[in-house]
Short mmCIF file of C-alpha atoms in Angstrom, two decimals:
data_model
loop_
_atom_site.label_atom_id
_atom_site.label_comp_id
_atom_site.label_asym_id
_atom_site.label_seq_id
_atom_site.Cartn_x
_atom_site.Cartn_y
_atom_site.Cartn_z
CA ASP A 1 214.15 95.16 54.42
CA GLU A 2 214.80 97.90 51.84
CA PHE A 3 215.62 100.37 54.61
CA ALA A 4 218.97 99.22 55.94
CA VAL A 5 219.65 102.43 57.85
CA GLY A 6 220.38 103.02 61.49
CA VAL A 7 217.54 103.89 63.82
CA ILE A 8 219.64 106.68 65.28
CA GLN A 9 220.41 109.26 62.59
CA GLY A 10 221.18 112.93 62.38
CA GLY A 11 218.26 115.11 63.37
CA ALA A 12 217.07 115.66 59.81
CA GLY A 13 216.70 112.00 58.86
CA THR A 14 218.97 112.28 55.83
CA SER A 15 219.74 108.53 55.80
CA THR A 16 216.05 107.63 55.54
CA ASN A 17 215.42 110.32 52.92
CA MET A 18 218.30 109.13 50.72
CA ASN A 19 217.30 105.50 51.21
CA THR A 20 213.80 106.43 50.03
CA ASN A 21 215.27 108.05 46.91
CA GLU A 22 217.27 104.88 46.19
CA VAL A 23 214.23 102.63 46.64
CA ILE A 24 212.15 104.83 44.31
CA ALA A 25 214.96 104.96 41.73
CA ASN A 26 215.48 101.20 41.80
CA ARG A 27 211.76 100.50 41.54
CA GLY A 28 211.64 102.86 38.55
CA LEU A 29 214.61 101.08 36.98
CA GLU A 30 212.86 97.74 37.50
CA ILE A 31 209.70 99.03 35.81
CA MET A 32 211.78 100.35 32.90
CA GLY A 33 213.52 96.97 32.52
CA PHE A 34 216.93 97.92 33.90
CA GLU A 35 218.99 96.40 36.73
CA PHE A 36 218.94 97.82 40.25
CA GLY A 37 221.73 100.34 40.61
CA ASP A 38 221.95 101.11 36.88
CA TYR A 39 221.66 104.78 37.76
CA GLN A 40 222.66 106.15 34.36
CA HIS A 41 218.99 105.72 33.40
CA LEU A 42 217.37 106.95 36.64
CA HIS A 43 219.49 108.42 39.41
CA PRO A 44 218.43 108.65 43.08
CA ILE A 45 219.86 112.16 43.49
CA ASP A 46 219.75 113.73 40.03
CA ASP A 47 216.31 112.43 39.06
CA VAL A 48 214.39 111.36 42.19
CA ASN A 49 215.70 113.77 44.82
CA ARG A 50 215.96 116.59 42.29
CA SER A 51 215.46 120.05 43.86
CA GLN A 52 214.77 118.59 47.28
CA SER A 53 216.52 118.24 50.60
CA THR A 54 215.66 116.37 53.75
CA ASN A 55 215.45 119.83 55.33
CA ASP A 56 212.47 120.88 53.24
CA VAL A 57 210.87 117.50 52.49
CA TYR A 58 210.63 116.31 56.10
CA PRO A 59 209.10 119.47 57.60
CA THR A 60 206.62 119.64 54.73
CA ALA A 61 205.62 115.99 55.20
CA ILE A 62 205.31 116.43 58.96
CA LYS A 63 203.16 119.55 58.56
CA HIS A 64 200.90 117.75 56.05
CA ALA A 65 200.47 114.86 58.48
CA MET A 66 199.76 117.27 61.33
CA VAL A 67 197.09 119.12 59.31
CA PHE A 68 195.26 115.86 58.62
CA GLY A 69 195.66 114.76 62.25
CA VAL A 70 194.49 118.09 63.67
CA LYS A 71 191.45 118.09 61.37
CA ARG A 72 190.47 114.60 62.60
CA LEU A 73 191.07 115.70 66.19
CA LEU A 74 188.94 118.83 65.74
CA HIS A 75 186.02 116.67 64.64
CA GLU A 76 186.28 114.47 67.75
CA HIS A 77 187.12 117.38 70.05
CA ARG A 78 183.99 119.22 68.90
CA LYS A 79 181.88 116.17 69.80
CA LEU A 80 183.46 116.03 73.27
CA THR A 81 182.87 119.77 73.78
CA GLU A 82 179.22 119.43 72.78
CA ALA A 83 178.77 116.38 75.04
CA CYS A 84 180.16 118.26 78.05
CA ALA A 85 177.89 121.22 77.28
CA ARG A 86 174.86 118.87 77.15
CA LYS A 87 175.86 117.31 80.47
CA GLY A 88 176.11 120.84 81.90
CA GLY A 89 172.39 121.23 81.21
CA GLU A 90 171.48 117.71 82.19
CA PHE A 91 173.23 117.97 85.58
CA ALA A 92 172.17 121.56 86.31
CA ASP A 93 170.30 120.52 89.48
CA VAL A 94 172.74 117.91 90.81
CA LEU A 95 174.41 119.42 93.87
CA LYS A 96 177.93 118.51 94.84
CA VAL A 97 180.79 119.91 96.84
CA GLY A 98 183.30 121.93 94.88
CA ARG A 99 186.92 121.29 95.75
CA THR A 100 189.97 123.50 95.90
CA GLN A 101 193.48 122.86 97.24
CA MET A 102 192.53 119.14 97.32
CA GLN A 103 189.85 119.80 99.95
CA ASP A 104 186.11 120.23 100.02
CA ALA A 105 185.25 123.90 99.54
CA VAL A 106 181.80 125.28 98.63
CA PRO A 107 178.63 123.92 97.01
CA MET A 108 178.19 123.86 93.25
CA THR A 109 176.31 121.79 90.71
CA LEU A 110 177.69 119.02 88.59
CA GLY A 111 176.24 120.98 85.68
CA GLN A 112 178.46 123.96 86.49
CA GLU A 113 181.46 121.67 86.53
CA PHE A 114 180.63 120.18 83.11
CA SER A 115 179.89 123.63 81.70
CA GLY A 116 183.36 124.69 82.80
CA PHE A 117 184.82 121.66 81.03
CA ALA A 118 182.87 122.56 77.88
CA HIS A 119 184.16 126.14 77.86
CA THR A 120 187.76 125.02 78.33
CA LEU A 121 187.40 122.47 75.55
CA ALA A 122 185.83 125.11 73.28
CA GLU A 123 188.83 127.38 73.80
CA ASP A 124 191.19 124.52 72.94
CA LEU A 125 189.09 123.77 69.87
CA ASP A 126 189.55 127.35 68.68
CA ARG A 127 193.29 127.36 69.40
CA LEU A 128 193.84 124.05 67.58
CA GLY A 129 191.92 125.29 64.55
CA GLU A 130 194.08 128.40 64.45
CA THR A 131 197.24 126.27 63.99
CA ILE A 132 196.15 124.88 60.63
CA PRO A 133 196.98 127.97 58.51
CA TRP A 134 200.43 128.10 60.12
CA LEU A 135 201.00 124.40 59.42
CA ASN A 136 199.98 125.02 55.79
CA GLU A 137 203.09 127.18 55.32
CA ILE A 138 205.85 125.00 53.83
CA ASN A 139 209.49 125.41 52.89
CA MET A 140 209.65 123.15 49.83
CA GLY A 141 212.15 124.62 47.40
CA ALA A 142 214.37 125.85 50.21
CA THR A 143 216.70 122.86 49.71
CA ALA A 144 219.35 122.26 52.38
CA ILE A 145 219.55 125.57 54.24
CA GLY A 146 216.85 127.77 52.79
CA THR A 147 218.70 129.45 49.93
CA GLY A 148 217.08 127.31 47.24
CA ILE A 149 220.48 126.44 45.83
CA THR A 150 220.30 123.79 43.07
CA ALA A 151 216.53 124.28 42.67
CA ASP A 152 214.89 125.84 39.65
CA PRO A 153 213.47 129.25 40.69
CA ARG A 154 210.00 128.00 39.68
CA TYR A 155 210.24 124.85 41.80
CA ALA A 156 208.85 126.16 45.11
CA GLU A 157 205.70 127.54 43.50
CA ALA A 158 205.20 124.44 41.35
CA VAL A 159 205.60 121.93 44.18
CA CYS A 160 203.33 123.96 46.44
CA ARG A 161 200.63 124.05 43.76
CA HIS A 162 200.89 120.30 43.06
CA LEU A 163 200.88 119.34 46.75
CA SER A 164 197.77 121.47 47.27
CA GLU A 165 196.04 119.75 44.35
CA ILE A 166 197.07 116.24 45.39
CA THR A 167 196.21 116.57 49.10
CA GLY A 168 193.28 118.96 48.93
CA VAL A 169 195.06 121.10 51.56
CA GLN A 170 195.82 124.66 50.43
CA MET A 171 199.55 124.99 51.10
CA GLU A 172 201.55 128.20 50.92
CA THR A 173 205.27 128.69 50.34
CA ALA A 174 206.90 130.48 53.27
CA ALA A 175 207.81 134.10 52.59
CA ASP A 176 211.32 133.57 53.97
CA LEU A 177 212.67 130.11 53.16
CA LEU A 178 215.80 130.57 55.28
CA GLN A 179 213.70 131.31 58.35
CA ALA A 180 211.22 128.54 57.57
CA THR A 181 214.02 125.99 57.21
CA SER A 182 215.90 126.92 60.38
CA ASP A 183 212.94 127.62 62.67
CA ALA A 184 210.56 124.83 63.60
CA GLY A 185 208.87 126.98 66.24
CA ILE A 186 205.42 126.61 64.70
CA LEU A 187 205.41 123.01 65.92
CA MET A 188 205.48 124.31 69.50
CA THR A 189 202.05 125.95 69.14
CA PRO A 190 200.02 122.81 68.41
CA SER A 191 202.18 120.92 70.91
CA GLY A 192 201.30 123.33 73.71
CA THR A 193 197.64 123.38 72.74
CA LEU A 194 197.49 119.59 72.65
CA LYS A 195 199.10 119.41 76.10
CA ARG A 196 196.53 121.79 77.51
CA ALA A 197 193.66 119.89 75.88
CA ALA A 198 194.99 116.60 77.24
#
């Protein structure tokens, strides 16, 4: 009930981000013994949102979530790959008809089929693992458009260091914050790999 914002927002989610800043500020005011909205003591923009923008916070949060999700997936995907490889051996002598163009074709073994699955899954496992270093590159400190305007020049390095310590994921500030803020293309790589794996 603290998030009285429309479900449909601009693409960046600015309404939700600003609402979050207001909730954090008001909770801080409450802890300090002040009234909600008494922003002279703790301001949602000047103190809570300080040196941030939806355009660097959201992509960084999404990338963090994706890293944790991909790592969990890799663990399960590895188990599936190994299971298919085991079945390849177990079914090595089970004959079946191979199919192509939705018709019976030539003989093969069920083991060959499962070995093929295992190799495909192993390739997907490798490709998914390769996305993690790219997802570890963040644009915090870029602020609204990538210029870093309104942010202390030390902010990007400091937030990257603290996020790495807090999450245990080694993050890296993008070399070009303008590019990193305007281009979300890295998200296409895990998306395509996940589609293939599915």
